[in-house]
């Protein structure tokens, strides 16, 4: 069969390849410590699981509006007010099948053939695929440790061209766990807005930020396009539910796209997600944020002891981007040998960036403390063996 150029251009995730290798080792009876996937080990909070059980008792679960259940859109808007003190009109909230579908719809809505879109290298790999799939061109800006692996206002101004249509960034970021400082983000948004460009800000890790009071970009750029999800803060990866907040004139466009591309997000997941915004559930999620903070410190201390360098400590997402150049191995070899010899799965930086991808590996600390301790111990043994 001959597949489209679009499909052929999409590259697989190395993270998944490492998961498959890990499964093969497990099938042979080995105990593999999996620190390669960005998936919280907590699962959905209890009240949300209970709500899902109640929902399943309902006789009918028809399609909802393509934009999502009105009650859920209101609850999400209410969360912005309660958590960030920012008034969001529920009409601007679009519930989607995960942040992935939000990124897909937003890219479909905005990117024309030949449009340039600016993003940092390293960044979440799917963003490159979304832009390219709709004919856009990437303006990948190398963002090293000295700038916390994030775009700076200077980068954006210096690289802006007539056919640059917008920026796409995640704060905090995957794979580095680092945030764009609020003043930088405001300056980037101001500049891009002054050029008539759009700002897509992925805040999927925002509510896990280590400071707790991390602010949404909507507080200072109400017309920014904001992506978020139930996957990370609420621990609901497999439920496939997320949302975005978009400007008024974009809502009907998003509605038409969602109607045609997948009709609506999962109805039972949407009803159950109403239970996410109760004080009881939010308490559970805040408790988990504290647990992640504790794990972060354990991992940073362990890596330091093992002699590995973390150029920039994460301040938001549950990832550590580790510099492996001191080992003399490139990221891919480091990950392959670590998995084969010590049965620890990490992800090579090549998944996320082309410029320094060979120098870094990503560790996800959204795993149990036992797994993290064992993983760090084995990493130490591996390093000693080199
Ligand atoms: C930065 C970022 N955006 C979006 C996603 C997609 O998340 P979802 O599960 O909501 O589709 C991920 C998943 O890891 C991510 O790291």
CSV table of C-alpha atoms and ligand atoms in Angstrom, one decimal:
chain,number,residue,atom,x,y,z
A,1,UNK,CA,0.0,0.0,0.0
A,2,UNK,CA,1.2,3.5,-0.7
A,3,UNK,CA,0.8,5.9,2.2
A,4,UNK,CA,0.6,9.6,2.2
A,5,UNK,CA,3.7,11.7,2.3
A,6,UNK,CA,2.2,13.2,5.5
A,7,UNK,CA,2.0,9.8,7.1
A,8,UNK,CA,5.5,8.8,5.9
A,9,UNK,CA,7.0,11.9,7.3
A,10,UNK,CA,5.9,11.1,10.9
A,11,UNK,CA,8.7,9.7,13.0
A,12,UNK,CA,8.0,7.2,15.9
A,13,UNK,CA,8.8,8.0,19.5
A,14,UNK,CA,12.0,6.5,20.8
A,15,UNK,CA,10.2,6.5,24.2
A,16,UNK,CA,7.8,3.9,22.9
A,17,UNK,CA,10.6,1.8,21.3
A,18,UNK,CA,12.3,1.7,24.8
A,19,UNK,CA,8.9,0.7,26.3
A,20,UNK,CA,8.8,-2.2,23.9
A,21,UNK,CA,12.3,-3.3,24.6
A,22,UNK,CA,11.5,-3.1,28.3
A,23,UNK,CA,8.4,-5.3,27.8
A,24,UNK,CA,10.6,-7.8,25.9
A,25,UNK,CA,13.0,-7.9,28.9
A,26,UNK,CA,10.1,-8.4,31.3
A,27,UNK,CA,8.8,-11.2,29.2
A,28,UNK,CA,12.2,-12.9,29.8
A,29,UNK,CA,11.6,-12.5,33.6
A,30,UNK,CA,13.7,-9.4,34.2
A,31,UNK,CA,12.6,-6.6,36.5
A,32,UNK,CA,12.7,-3.4,34.6
A,33,UNK,CA,12.5,0.0,36.2
A,34,UNK,CA,10.5,2.2,33.8
A,35,UNK,CA,11.3,5.8,34.2
A,36,UNK,CA,10.8,6.6,30.5
A,37,UNK,CA,7.1,7.5,30.2
A,38,UNK,CA,5.4,10.7,31.5
A,39,UNK,CA,2.5,9.0,33.1
A,40,UNK,CA,1.7,9.6,36.8
A,41,UNK,CA,1.5,6.3,38.7
A,42,UNK,CA,-1.4,7.6,40.9
A,43,UNK,CA,-4.3,7.0,38.5
A,44,UNK,CA,-7.5,9.0,38.7
A,45,UNK,CA,-8.5,10.4,42.1
A,46,UNK,CA,-10.9,8.3,44.0
A,47,UNK,CA,-14.0,10.6,43.7
A,48,UNK,CA,-13.5,10.7,39.9
A,49,UNK,CA,-13.3,6.9,39.7
A,50,UNK,CA,-16.5,6.7,41.8
A,51,UNK,CA,-18.2,9.3,39.5
A,52,UNK,CA,-17.3,7.1,36.5
A,53,UNK,CA,-18.9,4.1,38.2
A,54,UNK,CA,-22.0,6.1,38.8
A,55,UNK,CA,-22.0,7.4,35.2
A,56,UNK,CA,-21.9,3.9,33.8
A,57,UNK,CA,-25.2,3.2,35.6
A,58,UNK,CA,-26.8,5.7,33.2
A,59,UNK,CA,-28.9,4.1,30.5
A,60,UNK,CA,-27.7,6.4,27.7
A,61,UNK,CA,-24.4,8.1,27.0
A,62,UNK,CA,-25.1,10.0,23.8
A,63,UNK,CA,-22.7,12.3,21.9
A,64,UNK,CA,-22.2,15.6,23.6
A,65,UNK,CA,-21.7,18.9,21.9
A,66,UNK,CA,-18.4,18.9,19.9
A,67,UNK,CA,-17.2,21.7,22.3
A,68,UNK,CA,-17.9,19.5,25.3
A,69,UNK,CA,-20.5,19.3,28.1
A,70,UNK,CA,-21.7,22.8,29.1
A,71,UNK,CA,-21.4,21.9,32.8
A,72,UNK,CA,-17.8,20.7,32.3
A,73,UNK,CA,-16.8,23.9,30.3
A,74,UNK,CA,-18.3,25.9,33.2
A,75,UNK,CA,-16.4,23.9,35.8
A,76,UNK,CA,-13.1,24.4,33.9
A,77,UNK,CA,-13.7,28.1,33.6
A,78,UNK,CA,-14.5,28.1,37.4
A,79,UNK,CA,-11.2,26.4,38.1
A,80,UNK,CA,-9.3,29.3,36.4
A,81,UNK,CA,-11.1,31.7,38.7
A,82,UNK,CA,-10.6,29.7,41.8
A,83,UNK,CA,-7.0,28.7,41.2
A,84,UNK,CA,-5.6,31.6,39.2
A,85,UNK,CA,-8.0,34.4,39.9
A,86,UNK,CA,-8.6,34.7,36.1
A,87,UNK,CA,-12.1,35.1,34.7
A,88,UNK,CA,-12.5,32.8,31.7
A,89,UNK,CA,-15.8,32.7,29.8
A,90,UNK,CA,-17.0,29.1,29.6
A,91,UNK,CA,-17.9,29.7,26.0
A,92,UNK,CA,-14.2,30.0,25.2
A,93,UNK,CA,-13.4,26.6,26.8
A,94,UNK,CA,-13.3,23.7,24.3
A,95,UNK,CA,-13.2,20.2,25.9
A,96,UNK,CA,-11.1,17.8,23.8
A,97,UNK,CA,-9.9,14.2,23.6
A,98,UNK,CA,-6.8,15.0,25.6
A,99,UNK,CA,-4.4,17.9,25.1
A,100,UNK,CA,-3.4,15.9,22.0
A,101,UNK,CA,-6.7,16.6,20.3
A,102,UNK,CA,-6.6,20.2,21.4
A,103,UNK,CA,-3.1,20.6,19.8
A,104,UNK,CA,-4.5,18.8,16.7
A,105,UNK,CA,-7.6,21.1,16.4
A,106,UNK,CA,-5.6,24.2,17.1
A,107,UNK,CA,-3.0,23.3,14.5
A,108,UNK,CA,-5.7,22.5,12.0
A,109,UNK,CA,-7.4,25.8,12.7
A,110,UNK,CA,-4.4,28.0,12.3
A,111,UNK,CA,-1.6,26.5,10.2
A,112,UNK,CA,-1.6,27.1,6.5
A,113,UNK,CA,0.8,25.7,3.9
A,114,UNK,CA,4.2,27.4,4.2
A,115,UNK,CA,3.4,29.1,7.5
A,116,UNK,CA,6.3,29.3,9.9
A,117,UNK,CA,5.8,28.4,13.5
A,118,UNK,CA,8.5,29.1,16.1
A,119,UNK,CA,9.2,26.6,18.9
A,120,UNK,CA,12.1,25.7,21.1
A,121,UNK,CA,14.5,22.8,20.5
A,122,UNK,CA,14.1,20.7,22.7
A,123,UNK,CA,10.3,20.5,22.9
A,124,UNK,CA,7.3,18.1,23.0
A,125,UNK,CA,7.9,16.1,19.8
A,126,UNK,CA,4.2,15.9,18.6
A,127,UNK,CA,4.1,19.7,18.1
A,128,UNK,CA,6.6,19.3,15.3
A,129,UNK,CA,4.4,16.7,13.7
A,130,UNK,CA,1.2,18.7,14.1
A,131,UNK,CA,2.7,21.7,12.4
A,132,UNK,CA,4.3,19.7,9.6
A,133,UNK,CA,1.1,17.7,9.0
A,134,UNK,CA,-0.8,20.8,8.2
A,135,UNK,CA,2.0,22.0,5.8
A,136,UNK,CA,3.6,24.4,8.2
A,137,UNK,CA,7.4,25.0,8.5
A,138,UNK,CA,9.2,24.7,11.8
A,139,UNK,CA,11.4,27.5,13.1
A,140,UNK,CA,13.1,25.4,15.7
A,141,UNK,CA,15.2,27.7,17.9
A,142,UNK,CA,18.0,26.0,19.9
A,143,UNK,CA,17.3,26.6,23.6
A,144,UNK,CA,20.2,25.4,25.7
A,145,UNK,CA,20.7,25.1,29.5
A,146,UNK,CA,21.8,28.7,29.7
A,147,UNK,CA,18.2,29.7,28.9
A,148,UNK,CA,16.5,26.9,30.8
A,149,UNK,CA,15.8,25.1,27.5
A,150,UNK,CA,13.0,27.6,26.8
A,151,UNK,CA,12.4,30.4,24.2
A,152,UNK,CA,13.5,33.8,25.4
A,153,UNK,CA,12.0,37.2,24.3
A,154,UNK,CA,15.3,37.8,22.5
A,155,UNK,CA,15.0,34.5,20.5
A,156,UNK,CA,11.5,35.3,19.4
A,157,UNK,CA,12.3,38.9,18.3
A,158,UNK,CA,15.6,38.0,16.6
A,159,UNK,CA,14.1,35.1,14.6
A,160,UNK,CA,10.7,36.6,13.7
A,161,UNK,CA,10.1,36.7,10.0
A,162,UNK,CA,7.3,38.1,7.8
A,163,UNK,CA,5.9,34.6,7.3
A,164,UNK,CA,6.2,33.5,10.9
A,165,UNK,CA,2.6,33.1,12.1
A,166,UNK,CA,3.0,32.2,15.7
A,167,UNK,CA,4.9,30.5,18.6
A,168,UNK,CA,4.1,27.3,20.3
A,169,UNK,CA,5.6,26.6,23.7
A,170,UNK,CA,5.0,24.6,26.8
A,171,UNK,CA,5.6,26.0,30.3
A,172,UNK,CA,6.5,23.9,32.3
A,173,UNK,CA,8.0,21.9,29.5
A,174,UNK,CA,8.3,18.3,28.5
A,175,UNK,CA,11.2,17.0,28.4
A,176,UNK,CA,13.0,19.5,30.6
A,177,UNK,CA,10.5,20.2,33.4
A,178,UNK,CA,11.5,23.9,33.2
A,179,UNK,CA,9.2,26.9,33.0
A,180,UNK,CA,9.4,30.2,31.0
A,181,UNK,CA,9.7,32.9,33.7
A,182,UNK,CA,6.5,34.9,33.8
A,183,UNK,CA,8.1,38.2,32.7
A,184,UNK,CA,9.7,36.4,29.7
A,185,UNK,CA,6.4,34.8,28.8
A,186,UNK,CA,4.6,38.2,29.0
A,187,UNK,CA,7.3,39.8,26.8
A,188,UNK,CA,7.1,37.0,24.2
A,189,UNK,CA,3.3,37.3,24.1
A,190,UNK,CA,3.4,41.1,23.8
A,191,UNK,CA,5.9,40.9,20.9
A,192,UNK,CA,4.1,38.2,19.0
A,193,UNK,CA,0.8,39.9,19.5
A,194,UNK,CA,2.3,43.1,18.2
A,195,UNK,CA,3.2,41.2,15.0
A,196,UNK,CA,-0.3,39.8,14.7
A,197,UNK,CA,0.9,36.3,15.5
A,198,UNK,CA,-0.7,33.7,17.7
A,199,UNK,CA,0.6,32.3,21.0
A,200,UNK,CA,-0.1,28.6,21.7
A,201,UNK,CA,0.9,28.0,25.3
A,202,UNK,CA,0.7,24.4,26.6
A,203,UNK,CA,0.0,24.5,30.3
A,204,UNK,CA,-0.5,20.8,30.8
A,205,UNK,CA,2.0,20.7,33.7
A,206,UNK,CA,1.2,24.2,35.1
A,207,UNK,CA,-0.8,23.0,38.1
A,208,UNK,CA,2.0,20.7,39.0
A,209,UNK,CA,4.4,23.6,39.2
A,210,UNK,CA,6.7,23.4,42.2
A,211,UNK,CA,5.8,26.8,43.5
A,212,UNK,CA,2.1,26.2,43.5
A,213,UNK,CA,1.2,29.7,42.5
A,214,UNK,CA,2.4,29.5,38.9
A,215,UNK,CA,0.2,31.7,36.8
A,216,UNK,CA,-1.6,31.0,33.6
A,217,UNK,CA,-0.6,33.0,30.6
A,218,UNK,CA,-4.3,34.1,30.4
A,219,UNK,CA,-3.7,36.4,33.3
A,220,UNK,CA,-1.6,38.7,31.1
A,221,UNK,CA,-2.6,37.6,27.6
A,222,UNK,CA,-6.3,36.8,27.5
A,223,UNK,CA,-6.2,36.1,23.8
A,224,UNK,CA,-3.5,33.4,24.0
A,225,UNK,CA,-4.5,29.9,23.1
A,226,UNK,CA,-4.1,27.7,26.1
A,227,UNK,CA,-3.8,24.0,26.1
A,228,UNK,CA,-4.5,21.8,29.2
A,229,UNK,CA,-5.5,18.3,30.1
A,230,UNK,CA,-6.8,15.9,32.7
A,231,UNK,CA,-3.9,13.6,32.0
A,232,UNK,CA,-1.2,14.9,34.3
A,233,UNK,CA,-2.4,17.0,37.3
A,234,UNK,CA,-5.5,14.8,37.6
A,235,UNK,CA,-3.6,11.6,36.7
A,236,UNK,CA,-6.1,10.6,34.0
A,237,UNK,CA,-3.9,9.8,31.0
A,238,UNK,CA,-6.0,7.0,29.6
A,239,UNK,CA,-9.3,8.8,30.0
A,240,UNK,CA,-8.4,10.9,27.0
A,241,UNK,CA,-9.7,14.2,28.1
A,242,UNK,CA,-8.3,17.7,27.9
A,243,UNK,CA,-9.3,21.2,27.0
A,244,UNK,CA,-8.2,24.4,25.4
A,245,UNK,CA,-9.2,28.1,25.9
A,246,UNK,CA,-9.4,30.0,22.6
A,247,UNK,CA,-10.4,33.5,21.6
A,248,UNK,CA,-14.1,34.2,20.7
A,249,UNK,CA,-13.7,34.0,16.9
A,250,UNK,CA,-11.9,30.6,17.1
A,251,UNK,CA,-14.7,28.8,19.0
A,252,UNK,CA,-17.0,28.1,15.9
A,253,UNK,CA,-13.9,27.0,13.9
A,254,UNK,CA,-12.9,24.6,16.7
A,255,UNK,CA,-16.5,23.3,16.8
A,256,UNK,CA,-16.6,22.5,13.1
A,257,UNK,CA,-13.2,20.8,13.2
A,258,UNK,CA,-14.1,18.7,16.3
A,259,UNK,CA,-17.5,17.7,14.8
A,260,UNK,CA,-15.8,16.5,11.7
A,261,UNK,CA,-12.7,15.0,13.1
A,262,UNK,CA,-14.1,13.1,16.0
A,263,UNK,CA,-17.6,14.3,16.8
A,264,UNK,CA,-17.0,14.9,20.6
A,265,UNK,CA,-14.8,13.8,23.5
A,266,UNK,CA,-15.8,10.7,25.4
A,267,UNK,CA,-19.2,11.3,27.1
A,268,UNK,CA,-18.6,9.2,30.2
A,269,UNK,CA,-15.2,10.6,30.8
A,270,UNK,CA,-16.7,14.1,30.6
A,271,UNK,CA,-19.4,13.4,33.1
A,272,UNK,CA,-16.9,11.8,35.5
A,273,UNK,CA,-14.5,14.7,35.1
A,274,UNK,CA,-17.1,17.0,36.7
A,275,UNK,CA,-15.9,15.4,39.9
A,276,UNK,CA,-12.3,16.8,39.3
A,277,UNK,CA,-13.2,20.2,40.5
A,278,UNK,CA,-14.6,19.4,43.9
A,279,UNK,CA,-12.6,20.5,47.0
A,280,UNK,CA,-12.1,16.8,47.9
A,281,UNK,CA,-10.5,15.9,44.5
A,282,UNK,CA,-8.4,19.0,44.4
A,283,UNK,CA,-7.1,18.2,47.8
A,284,UNK,CA,-6.0,14.8,46.5
A,285,UNK,CA,-4.3,16.4,43.6
A,286,UNK,CA,-2.5,18.9,45.7
A,287,UNK,CA,-1.3,16.1,48.0
A,288,UNK,CA,0.1,14.4,44.9
A,289,UNK,CA,1.9,17.5,43.9
A,290,UNK,CA,3.7,17.5,47.2
A,291,UNK,CA,4.6,13.8,46.7
A,292,UNK,CA,6.1,14.6,43.3
A,293,UNK,CA,8.1,17.5,44.9
A,294,UNK,CA,9.5,15.0,47.4
A,295,UNK,CA,10.4,12.5,44.6
A,296,UNK,CA,12.0,15.3,42.6
A,297,UNK,CA,14.4,16.1,45.4
A,298,UNK,CA,15.2,12.4,46.0
A,299,UNK,CA,16.0,12.0,42.3
A,300,UNK,CA,18.1,15.1,42.1
A,301,UNK,CA,20.1,14.1,45.2
A,302,UNK,CA,20.5,10.6,43.8
A,303,UNK,CA,21.7,11.7,40.4
A,304,UNK,CA,24.2,14.1,42.0
A,305,UNK,CA,25.6,11.3,44.2
A,306,UNK,CA,25.8,9.1,41.1
A,307,UNK,CA,27.9,11.8,39.4
A,308,UNK,CA,25.4,12.8,36.7
A,309,UNK,CA,24.9,16.4,35.9
A,310,UNK,CA,21.5,18.1,35.8
A,311,UNK,CA,22.2,21.5,34.1
A,312,UNK,CA,18.9,23.0,35.0
A,313,UNK,CA,16.7,21.6,37.8
A,314,UNK,CA,13.0,21.2,36.9
A,315,UNK,CA,10.6,23.6,38.4
A,316,UNK,CA,7.3,22.3,37.1
A,317,UNK,CA,6.8,19.0,35.2
A,318,UNK,CA,7.9,15.7,36.6
A,319,UNK,CA,11.0,15.3,34.4
A,320,UNK,CA,14.7,15.7,34.8
A,321,UNK,CA,16.7,16.3,31.7
A,322,UNK,CA,20.1,14.8,32.5
A,323,UNK,CA,23.4,15.7,30.7
A,324,UNK,CA,25.2,12.5,29.9
A,325,UNK,CA,28.2,13.9,28.0
A,326,UNK,CA,30.5,13.2,31.0
A,327,UNK,CA,30.0,9.5,30.4
A,328,UNK,CA,31.4,9.6,26.9
A,329,UNK,CA,28.2,7.9,25.6
A,330,UNK,CA,25.6,9.6,23.4
A,331,UNK,CA,22.0,9.6,24.7
A,332,UNK,CA,20.9,6.7,22.5
A,333,UNK,CA,23.8,4.5,23.5
A,334,UNK,CA,23.4,5.5,27.1
A,335,UNK,CA,19.7,4.5,27.1
A,336,UNK,CA,20.3,1.3,25.2
A,337,UNK,CA,23.1,0.1,27.4
A,338,UNK,CA,21.4,1.2,30.6
A,339,UNK,CA,18.3,-0.8,29.6
A,340,UNK,CA,20.2,-3.9,28.5
A,341,UNK,CA,22.7,-3.9,31.3
A,342,UNK,CA,20.8,-2.6,34.3
A,343,UNK,CA,17.2,-2.8,33.1
A,344,UNK,CA,16.3,0.8,33.6
A,345,UNK,CA,14.3,2.5,30.9
A,346,UNK,CA,14.9,6.3,30.2
A,347,UNK,CA,14.2,8.3,27.0
A,348,UNK,CA,17.0,9.7,24.8
A,349,UNK,CA,16.9,13.4,24.2
A,350,UNK,CA,16.8,12.7,20.4
A,351,UNK,CA,13.0,12.3,20.9
A,352,UNK,CA,12.7,16.0,21.7
A,353,UNK,CA,15.4,17.9,20.0
A,354,UNK,CA,17.9,17.8,17.2
A,355,UNK,CA,20.5,20.2,18.5
A,356,UNK,CA,21.5,18.7,21.8
A,357,UNK,CA,19.4,15.6,21.7
A,358,UNK,CA,22.6,13.4,21.8
A,359,UNK,CA,23.7,15.0,25.0
A,360,UNK,CA,20.6,14.5,27.2
A,361,UNK,CA,18.3,11.8,28.5
A,362,UNK,CA,14.9,12.3,30.1
A,363,UNK,CA,14.0,10.7,33.4
A,364,UNK,CA,10.3,10.8,34.5
A,365,UNK,CA,9.9,10.9,38.3
A,366,UNK,CA,6.2,10.2,38.1
A,367,UNK,CA,7.0,6.7,39.3
A,368,UNK,CA,6.9,5.2,42.9
A,369,UNK,CA,9.6,6.1,45.3
A,370,UNK,CA,10.7,2.5,45.4
A,371,UNK,CA,11.0,2.4,41.6
A,372,UNK,CA,13.0,5.7,41.7
A,373,UNK,CA,15.3,4.6,44.4
A,374,UNK,CA,16.0,1.3,42.6
A,375,UNK,CA,16.4,3.1,39.3
A,376,UNK,CA,19.0,5.6,40.7
A,377,UNK,CA,20.9,2.7,42.4
A,378,UNK,CA,21.1,0.8,39.1
A,379,UNK,CA,22.1,4.0,37.2
A,380,UNK,CA,25.0,4.3,39.8
A,381,UNK,CA,26.0,0.7,39.1
A,382,UNK,CA,25.9,1.4,35.4
A,383,UNK,CA,28.1,4.5,35.6
A,384,UNK,CA,30.6,2.7,37.8
A,385,UNK,CA,30.9,0.0,35.2
A,386,UNK,CA,31.7,2.4,32.4
B,1,LIG,C1,3.7,19.0,26.8
B,1,LIG,C2,2.7,18.0,26.5
B,1,LIG,N1,1.6,18.4,25.8
B,1,LIG,C3,0.6,17.5,25.5
B,1,LIG,C4,0.7,16.2,25.8
B,1,LIG,C5,-0.5,15.2,25.5
B,1,LIG,O1,-1.2,14.9,26.6
B,1,LIG,P1,-2.7,14.3,26.6
B,1,LIG,O2,-2.5,13.0,27.3
B,1,LIG,O3,-3.6,15.2,27.3
B,1,LIG,O4,-3.1,14.1,25.2
B,1,LIG,C6,1.8,15.7,26.6
B,1,LIG,C7,1.9,14.3,27.0
B,1,LIG,O5,2.9,13.8,27.5
B,1,LIG,C8,2.8,16.7,26.9
B,1,LIG,O6,3.9,16.3,27.6
